[in-house]
mmCIF file of C-alpha atoms in Angstrom:
data_model
loop_
_atom_site.group_PDB
_atom_site.id
_atom_site.type_symbol
_atom_site.label_atom_id
_atom_site.label_comp_id
_atom_site.label_asym_id
_atom_site.label_seq_id
_atom_site.Cartn_x
_atom_site.Cartn_y
_atom_site.Cartn_z
ATOM 1 C CA MET A 1 -0.102 -0.056 0.146
ATOM 2 C CA VAL A 2 1.345 3.486 -1.030
ATOM 3 C CA GLU A 3 1.913 5.741 1.840
ATOM 4 C CA ARG A 4 0.214 9.085 1.090
ATOM 5 C CA LYS A 5 2.515 12.196 1.605
ATOM 6 C CA LYS A 6 2.102 14.496 4.411
ATOM 7 C CA PRO A 7 1.140 18.253 3.676
ATOM 8 C CA GLY A 8 3.942 20.438 2.694
ATOM 9 C CA SER A 9 5.287 23.459 4.759
ATOM 10 C CA GLY A 10 4.590 25.909 2.002
ATOM 11 C CA GLY A 11 8.194 26.731 1.655
ATOM 12 C CA ASN A 12 8.480 27.798 5.197
ATOM 13 C CA ASN A 13 11.326 25.550 6.147
ATOM 14 C CA LYS A 14 13.316 26.177 2.911
ATOM 15 C CA ARG A 15 16.837 27.391 3.278
ATOM 16 C CA ARG A 16 17.144 30.809 2.241
ATOM 17 C CA LEU A 17 19.957 31.641 -0.279
ATOM 18 C CA ALA A 18 22.807 33.244 1.345
ATOM 19 C CA GLY A 19 24.076 36.248 -0.105
ATOM 20 C CA LYS A 20 27.687 37.435 -0.254
ATOM 21 C CA GLY A 21 26.951 40.457 1.719
ATOM 22 C CA PRO A 22 27.996 44.051 0.991
ATOM 23 C CA THR A 23 30.633 44.550 -1.671
ATOM 24 C CA PRO A 24 33.943 45.279 0.290
ATOM 25 C CA LYS A 25 35.486 48.536 -0.217
ATOM 26 C CA ALA A 26 38.355 48.790 -2.542
ATOM 27 C CA VAL A 27 41.064 48.953 0.145
ATOM 28 C CA ASP A 28 39.839 45.855 1.488
ATOM 29 C CA ARG A 29 40.064 43.710 -1.803
ATOM 30 C CA PRO A 30 43.455 42.396 -1.780
ATOM 31 C CA TYR A 31 44.180 42.681 -5.512
ATOM 32 C CA HIS A 32 42.744 46.141 -6.009
ATOM 33 C CA PRO A 33 45.434 48.902 -6.459
ATOM 34 C CA ALA A 34 44.106 50.810 -3.595
ATOM 35 C CA ALA A 35 44.583 47.886 -1.245
ATOM 36 C CA LYS A 36 48.042 47.479 -2.584
ATOM 37 C CA ARG A 37 48.546 51.308 -1.827
ATOM 38 C CA LYS A 38 47.265 50.941 1.712
ATOM 39 C CA ALA A 39 49.534 47.837 2.298
ATOM 40 C CA ALA A 40 52.491 50.072 0.965
ATOM 41 C CA ALA A 41 51.544 52.909 3.238
ATOM 42 C CA ALA A 42 51.464 50.630 6.021
ATOM 43 C CA SER A 43 54.814 49.308 5.553
ATOM 44 C CA ASP A 44 56.494 52.683 4.458
ATOM 45 C CA PRO A 45 54.796 55.803 5.785
ATOM 46 C CA LYS A 46 56.756 58.099 3.792
ATOM 47 C CA LYS A 47 55.784 56.118 0.654
ATOM 48 C CA GLY A 48 52.290 56.136 1.559
ATOM 49 C CA LYS A 49 52.506 60.170 1.912
ATOM 50 C CA ALA A 50 54.083 60.394 -1.624
ATOM 51 C CA SER A 51 51.267 57.869 -2.830
ATOM 52 C CA SER A 52 48.440 60.204 -1.472
ATOM 53 C CA ARG A 53 49.814 63.324 -3.098
ATOM 54 C CA ARG A 54 50.044 61.287 -6.519
ATOM 55 C CA GLU A 55 46.094 60.443 -6.048
ATOM 56 C CA LYS A 56 45.296 64.128 -5.562
ATOM 57 C CA GLU A 57 45.681 65.297 -9.231
ATOM 58 C CA PRO A 58 46.599 68.972 -9.810
ATOM 59 C CA ARG A 59 43.420 70.850 -10.289
ATOM 60 C CA ALA A 60 44.666 72.304 -13.720
ATOM 61 C CA ALA A 61 45.746 69.086 -14.921
ATOM 62 C CA ARG A 62 42.253 67.529 -14.910
ATOM 63 C CA GLU A 63 41.048 70.156 -17.153
ATOM 64 C CA PHE A 64 42.970 68.488 -20.082
ATOM 65 C CA GLU A 65 41.055 66.068 -21.966
ATOM 66 C CA VAL A 66 41.572 64.329 -25.462
ATOM 67 C CA GLN A 67 38.870 66.907 -27.026
ATOM 68 C CA ASP A 68 40.805 69.989 -26.038
ATOM 69 C CA ASP A 69 42.981 71.811 -28.365
ATOM 70 C CA VAL A 70 46.576 70.422 -27.686
ATOM 71 C CA ILE A 71 49.792 70.420 -29.504
ATOM 72 C CA VAL A 72 52.082 67.548 -28.230
ATOM 73 C CA GLY A 73 55.736 66.554 -28.929
ATOM 74 C CA ARG A 74 58.917 68.601 -28.230
ATOM 75 C CA ASN A 75 59.550 69.705 -31.620
ATOM 76 C CA PRO A 76 55.871 70.778 -32.462
ATOM 77 C CA VAL A 77 55.746 72.636 -29.246
ATOM 78 C CA VAL A 78 59.004 74.588 -29.699
ATOM 79 C CA GLU A 79 58.050 75.456 -33.234
ATOM 80 C CA ALA A 80 54.606 76.559 -31.995
ATOM 81 C CA LEU A 81 56.052 78.850 -29.340
ATOM 82 C CA ARG A 82 58.713 80.287 -31.836
ATOM 83 C CA ALA A 83 56.052 80.941 -34.285
ATOM 84 C CA GLY A 84 53.865 82.966 -31.951
ATOM 85 C CA VAL A 85 50.997 80.565 -31.821
ATOM 86 C CA ALA A 86 48.354 81.877 -29.289
ATOM 87 C CA VAL A 87 48.981 79.555 -26.201
ATOM 88 C CA LYS A 88 47.035 79.457 -23.114
ATOM 89 C CA ARG A 89 49.379 77.121 -21.081
ATOM 90 C CA VAL A 90 52.313 74.589 -21.602
ATOM 91 C CA MET A 91 52.414 71.348 -19.713
ATOM 92 C CA ILE A 92 55.415 69.406 -18.808
ATOM 93 C CA ALA A 93 55.356 65.803 -17.314
ATOM 94 C CA ARG A 94 57.347 65.394 -14.005
ATOM 95 C CA GLY A 95 60.395 63.323 -14.199
ATOM 96 C CA ILE A 96 61.234 63.766 -17.863
ATOM 97 C CA ASP A 97 64.747 64.002 -19.285
ATOM 98 C CA ILE A 98 65.489 67.849 -19.569
ATOM 99 C CA ASP A 99 67.036 68.350 -23.021
ATOM 100 C CA GLU A 100 67.909 71.678 -24.990
ATOM 101 C CA ARG A 101 64.338 71.647 -26.406
ATOM 102 C CA VAL A 102 62.500 71.352 -22.991
ATOM 103 C CA ARG A 103 64.739 74.294 -21.651
ATOM 104 C CA GLU A 104 63.918 76.419 -24.797
ATOM 105 C CA ILE A 105 60.019 75.469 -24.296
ATOM 106 C CA VAL A 106 60.462 76.846 -20.684
ATOM 107 C CA GLU A 107 62.429 80.008 -21.669
ATOM 108 C CA LEU A 108 60.182 80.979 -24.531
ATOM 109 C CA ALA A 109 57.193 80.418 -22.401
ATOM 110 C CA ARG A 110 58.742 82.640 -19.758
ATOM 111 C CA GLN A 111 59.539 85.387 -22.355
ATOM 112 C CA SER A 112 55.834 85.299 -23.452
ATOM 113 C CA ARG A 113 54.353 85.211 -19.985
ATOM 114 C CA ILE A 114 52.536 81.582 -20.786
ATOM 115 C CA GLU A 115 51.856 79.762 -17.566
ATOM 116 C CA VAL A 116 53.938 76.521 -17.304
ATOM 117 C CA LEU A 117 52.121 73.655 -15.295
ATOM 118 C CA GLU A 118 54.068 70.560 -14.135
ATOM 119 C CA VAL A 119 51.575 67.474 -14.432
ATOM 120 C CA ASN A 120 51.667 63.871 -13.877
ATOM 121 C CA ARG A 121 52.670 61.925 -16.953
ATOM 122 C CA LYS A 122 49.387 60.203 -17.157
ATOM 123 C CA GLU A 123 47.641 63.440 -17.834
ATOM 124 C CA LEU A 124 49.528 63.430 -21.070
ATOM 125 C CA ASP A 125 49.064 59.914 -22.018
ATOM 126 C CA PRO A 126 45.796 60.522 -23.778
ATOM 127 C CA TYR A 127 47.865 62.130 -26.350
ATOM 128 C CA PRO A 128 49.994 59.944 -28.645
ATOM 129 C CA ALA A 129 53.755 60.874 -28.787
ATOM 130 C CA HIS A 130 53.620 63.599 -26.399
ATOM 131 C CA GLN A 131 57.121 63.092 -25.140
ATOM 132 C CA GLY A 132 56.279 64.415 -21.933
ATOM 133 C CA VAL A 133 55.473 67.910 -23.220
ATOM 134 C CA ALA A 134 52.260 69.764 -24.593
ATOM 135 C CA LEU A 135 50.605 73.054 -25.005
ATOM 136 C CA LYS A 136 46.913 74.245 -24.915
ATOM 137 C CA VAL A 137 46.088 76.459 -27.832
ATOM 138 C CA ALA A 138 43.960 79.683 -26.877
ATOM 139 C CA PRO A 139 41.167 80.514 -28.988
ATOM 140 C CA TYR A 140 41.849 82.200 -31.954
ATOM 141 C CA LYS A 141 41.235 85.985 -32.186
ATOM 142 C CA PHE A 142 39.435 86.759 -35.273
ATOM 143 C CA ARG A 143 39.235 90.443 -36.558
ATOM 144 C CA PRO A 144 36.834 92.011 -38.657
ATOM 145 C CA LEU A 145 37.700 91.814 -42.501
ATOM 146 C CA ASN A 146 37.105 95.497 -42.987
ATOM 147 C CA GLU A 147 39.901 96.094 -40.230
ATOM 148 C CA VAL A 148 42.395 93.948 -41.897
ATOM 149 C CA LEU A 149 41.877 95.430 -45.319
ATOM 150 C CA GLN A 150 42.141 99.093 -44.057
ATOM 151 C CA LYS A 151 45.875 98.152 -43.009
ATOM 152 C CA ILE A 152 46.803 96.817 -46.426
ATOM 153 C CA SER A 153 48.784 99.075 -48.690
ATOM 154 C CA GLY A 154 48.914 98.180 -52.490
ATOM 155 C CA LYS A 155 46.416 95.866 -53.936
ATOM 156 C CA PRO A 156 44.851 93.524 -51.675
ATOM 157 C CA LEU A 157 45.131 89.796 -52.306
ATOM 158 C CA ILE A 158 42.558 87.838 -50.401
ATOM 159 C CA VAL A 159 42.366 83.943 -50.145
ATOM 160 C CA ALA A 160 38.746 82.466 -49.254
ATOM 161 C CA LEU A 161 37.753 79.013 -48.576
ATOM 162 C CA ASP A 162 34.646 77.637 -49.588
ATOM 163 C CA GLY A 163 33.782 74.482 -47.489
ATOM 164 C CA VAL A 164 37.181 73.387 -46.821
ATOM 165 C CA THR A 165 36.766 71.177 -43.854
ATOM 166 C CA ASP A 166 40.030 69.541 -43.220
ATOM 167 C CA PRO A 167 42.113 71.699 -40.772
ATOM 168 C CA ARG A 168 45.270 70.322 -42.422
ATOM 169 C CA ASN A 169 44.228 71.893 -45.657
ATOM 170 C CA LEU A 170 43.392 75.178 -43.861
ATOM 171 C CA GLY A 171 46.744 75.320 -42.069
ATOM 172 C CA ALA A 172 48.544 74.530 -45.392
ATOM 173 C CA ILE A 173 46.521 77.144 -47.463
ATOM 174 C CA ILE A 174 47.480 79.785 -44.667
ATOM 175 C CA ARG A 175 51.124 78.864 -45.103
ATOM 176 C CA SER A 176 50.967 79.099 -48.743
ATOM 177 C CA ALA A 177 48.941 82.322 -48.432
ATOM 178 C CA CYS A 178 51.912 83.746 -46.277
ATOM 179 C CA ALA A 179 54.604 82.494 -48.720
ATOM 180 C CA PHE A 180 53.107 84.062 -51.858
ATOM 181 C CA GLY A 181 52.045 87.459 -50.415
ATOM 182 C CA ALA A 182 48.361 86.912 -49.712
ATOM 183 C CA HIS A 183 47.188 89.426 -47.259
ATOM 184 C CA VAL A 184 44.306 87.706 -45.418
ATOM 185 C CA VAL A 185 42.479 84.225 -45.371
ATOM 186 C CA VAL A 186 38.882 84.061 -45.067
ATOM 187 C CA ILE A 187 36.741 81.257 -43.769
ATOM 188 C CA PRO A 188 33.120 80.501 -43.307
ATOM 189 C CA ASP A 189 32.169 80.295 -39.542
ATOM 190 C CA ARG A 190 30.127 77.095 -40.382
ATOM 191 C CA ARG A 191 30.533 73.758 -41.941
ATOM 192 C CA ALA A 192 34.340 74.409 -42.372
ATOM 193 C CA ALA A 193 37.549 73.743 -40.726
ATOM 194 C CA GLY A 194 38.408 76.303 -37.761
ATOM 195 C CA MET A 195 41.401 77.495 -36.275
ATOM 196 C CA THR A 196 42.389 74.478 -34.104
ATOM 197 C CA ALA A 197 45.651 73.033 -33.026
ATOM 198 C CA VAL A 198 45.824 70.874 -36.232
ATOM 199 C CA ALA A 199 45.472 73.960 -38.579
ATOM 200 C CA TRP A 200 48.173 75.972 -36.424
ATOM 201 C CA LYS A 201 50.481 73.169 -36.810
ATOM 202 C CA ALA A 202 49.838 72.631 -40.514
ATOM 203 C CA SER A 203 50.418 76.502 -40.842
ATOM 204 C CA ALA A 204 53.991 76.130 -39.680
ATOM 205 C CA GLY A 205 53.742 79.558 -37.890
ATOM 206 C CA ALA A 206 52.259 81.401 -40.967
ATOM 207 C CA ALA A 207 48.892 81.576 -38.833
ATOM 208 C CA ALA A 208 50.759 84.149 -36.429
ATOM 209 C CA ARG A 209 51.627 86.184 -39.363
ATOM 210 C CA THR A 210 48.702 85.963 -41.888
ATOM 211 C CA PRO A 211 45.394 86.978 -40.421
ATOM 212 C CA VAL A 212 42.518 84.645 -40.682
ATOM 213 C CA VAL A 213 39.072 86.316 -40.841
ATOM 214 C CA GLN A 214 35.775 84.374 -40.038
ATOM 215 C CA ILE A 215 32.622 85.425 -41.799
ATOM 216 C CA LYS A 216 28.855 84.327 -41.781
ATOM 217 C CA ASN A 217 28.023 84.540 -45.379
ATOM 218 C CA MET A 218 30.469 83.786 -48.311
ATOM 219 C CA THR A 219 28.233 85.194 -50.928
ATOM 220 C CA ALA A 220 27.480 88.365 -49.116
ATOM 221 C CA THR A 221 31.061 88.922 -48.648
ATOM 222 C CA ILE A 222 31.952 88.440 -52.273
ATOM 223 C CA HIS A 223 29.130 90.847 -53.204
ATOM 224 C CA ASP A 224 30.480 93.384 -50.783
ATOM 225 C CA LEU A 225 33.864 93.132 -51.873
ATOM 226 C CA GLN A 226 32.933 93.424 -55.669
ATOM 227 C CA GLY A 227 31.189 96.641 -54.850
ATOM 228 C CA GLU A 228 34.371 97.812 -53.463
ATOM 229 C CA GLY A 229 36.406 97.072 -56.702
ATOM 230 C CA PHE A 230 37.683 93.614 -55.992
ATOM 231 C CA PHE A 231 37.568 90.928 -58.751
ATOM 232 C CA VAL A 232 36.572 87.454 -57.301
ATOM 233 C CA VAL A 233 38.117 84.545 -58.998
ATOM 234 C CA GLY A 234 36.853 80.962 -58.147
ATOM 235 C CA LEU A 235 39.199 78.156 -58.529
ATOM 236 C CA ASP A 236 37.457 74.866 -59.608
ATOM 237 C CA ALA A 237 38.270 71.694 -61.691
ATOM 238 C CA GLY A 238 35.462 72.858 -64.196
ATOM 239 C CA GLY A 239 36.585 76.468 -64.443
ATOM 240 C CA ASP A 240 35.823 78.632 -67.613
ATOM 241 C CA VAL A 241 39.331 79.306 -68.745
ATOM 242 C CA PRO A 242 42.612 77.912 -67.403
ATOM 243 C CA LEU A 243 44.502 79.644 -64.604
ATOM 244 C CA SER A 244 47.278 80.857 -66.962
ATOM 245 C CA GLN A 245 44.738 83.038 -68.880
ATOM 246 C CA MET A 246 43.661 84.837 -65.879
ATOM 247 C CA ALA A 247 44.043 88.578 -66.652
ATOM 248 C CA VAL A 248 42.981 90.174 -63.348
ATOM 249 C CA ALA A 249 45.958 89.001 -61.219
ATOM 250 C CA ASP A 250 47.213 92.617 -60.736
ATOM 251 C CA GLU A 251 43.750 93.845 -59.634
ATOM 252 C CA PRO A 252 42.604 93.841 -56.174
ATOM 253 C CA LEU A 253 41.643 90.167 -55.857
ATOM 254 C CA MET A 254 39.999 87.549 -54.095
ATOM 255 C CA ILE A 255 40.613 83.864 -55.098
ATOM 256 C CA VAL A 256 37.952 81.343 -53.658
ATOM 257 C CA ILE A 257 39.196 77.827 -53.115
ATOM 258 C CA GLY A 258 36.568 75.112 -53.264
ATOM 259 C CA GLY A 259 36.182 72.387 -50.509
ATOM 260 C CA GLU A 260 37.771 68.894 -50.783
ATOM 261 C CA GLY A 261 35.750 66.746 -53.189
ATOM 262 C CA LYS A 262 32.789 69.081 -53.672
ATOM 263 C CA GLY A 263 34.685 72.120 -54.983
ATOM 264 C CA LEU A 264 32.836 75.538 -55.104
ATOM 265 C CA SER A 265 29.283 75.516 -53.985
ATOM 266 C CA ARG A 266 26.717 76.697 -56.655
ATOM 267 C CA LEU A 267 25.841 79.959 -55.216
ATOM 268 C CA VAL A 268 29.501 81.074 -54.699
ATOM 269 C CA ARG A 269 30.266 79.900 -58.230
ATOM 270 C CA GLU A 270 27.694 81.993 -59.622
ATOM 271 C CA SER A 271 28.658 84.952 -57.647
ATOM 272 C CA CYS A 272 32.245 84.853 -58.850
ATOM 273 C CA ASP A 273 33.464 86.966 -61.715
ATOM 274 C CA LEU A 274 35.519 84.451 -63.191
ATOM 275 C CA VAL A 275 35.977 80.605 -62.654
ATOM 276 C CA VAL A 276 39.595 79.220 -63.456
ATOM 277 C CA SER A 277 40.995 75.761 -63.640
ATOM 278 C CA ILE A 278 44.307 74.139 -63.322
ATOM 279 C CA PRO A 279 45.105 71.849 -66.205
ATOM 280 C CA ILE A 280 45.880 68.310 -65.059
ATOM 281 C CA SER A 281 46.730 64.789 -66.465
ATOM 282 C CA SER A 282 43.359 63.052 -67.326
ATOM 283 C CA SER A 283 44.397 60.385 -65.270
ATOM 284 C CA MET A 284 43.624 62.468 -62.113
ATOM 285 C CA GLU A 285 40.252 63.821 -61.225
ATOM 286 C CA SER A 286 41.350 66.722 -59.142
ATOM 287 C CA LEU A 287 44.082 68.352 -57.018
ATOM 288 C CA ASN A 288 44.081 68.628 -53.150
ATOM 289 C CA ALA A 289 42.671 72.088 -52.054
ATOM 290 C CA SER A 290 45.735 73.238 -50.557
ATOM 291 C CA VAL A 291 47.878 72.196 -53.598
ATOM 292 C CA ALA A 292 45.552 73.878 -55.886
ATOM 293 C CA ALA A 293 45.690 76.944 -53.561
ATOM 294 C CA SER A 294 49.481 77.035 -53.766
ATOM 295 C CA ILE A 295 49.626 76.767 -57.667
ATOM 296 C CA ALA A 296 47.250 79.627 -57.740
ATOM 297 C CA LEU A 297 48.794 81.857 -55.549
ATOM 298 C CA TYR A 298 52.239 80.981 -56.990
ATOM 299 C CA SER A 299 50.904 82.037 -60.487
ATOM 300 C CA VAL A 300 49.429 85.408 -59.146
ATOM 301 C CA SER A 301 52.562 86.361 -57.209
ATOM 302 C CA GLU A 302 54.615 85.627 -60.421
ATOM 303 C CA ARG A 303 52.294 87.882 -62.456
ATOM 304 C CA ARG A 304 52.274 90.703 -59.876
ATOM 305 C CA ALA A 305 55.985 90.602 -59.929
ATOM 306 C CA GLN A 306 56.299 90.861 -63.684
ATOM 307 C CA ALA A 307 53.758 93.735 -63.493
ATOM 308 C CA ARG A 308 56.074 96.091 -61.257
#
């Protein structure tokens, strides 16, 4: 005869699952860095104090994150300071080897009254190839175009960028503008490369000598300058005439460089007095914006020299 089961307890007699309890603090976990620091401090009070100082990061050092405008590396920082790049502060990692470049960085910063901060090396580690040295670029101080033009003697030469988005191209164009006698570089304030650390570095110091002006509307600026007697020439792969046939090089001139890939925008192209192109081999679709700008500026400078 099968024995009937007795009524259950409704789970009242079940053993509850035992949890592990609250998570221990970091200093109580043997393999956690905080626990190791605590153990080191217990064995060596002096070492513990030094470790505590390292944990308290300098207030200024915590401001520098990867998205900040920073130039890194000993040579680039020296070059930036020599070129008069607008610098907010210089950062030097503790314990680095002090060579002639580091000494020059400190001296140049002192002469320009730029703050020099000694920071933990880990504060610079987010920036590749920092070599223990970095600087924070200050915001570029744009001046009004009219103010720049008033200080130009002779026939002005303006370089305008229509949709150039690569800061390396912007910096290279500023460098060419400076080399070939352009008086100012004009950039839009939207959908275009700005005066970042990358642009400063690519300009090789030219951005400290050739002013950069930021405008709100390129077509409106073109029309304003045309009203003041400027000839506005667009540079585009599908130009009306070759660059060599441009007959207005010795006039007050604005050359407009189109963006990478897209070239001149429709409204800007329609606003130009003339659109010229640089003949190239059929195996190439187009030239890099900064290369095209260099060729055009060299051509203008040669013609102006011949006209003197």
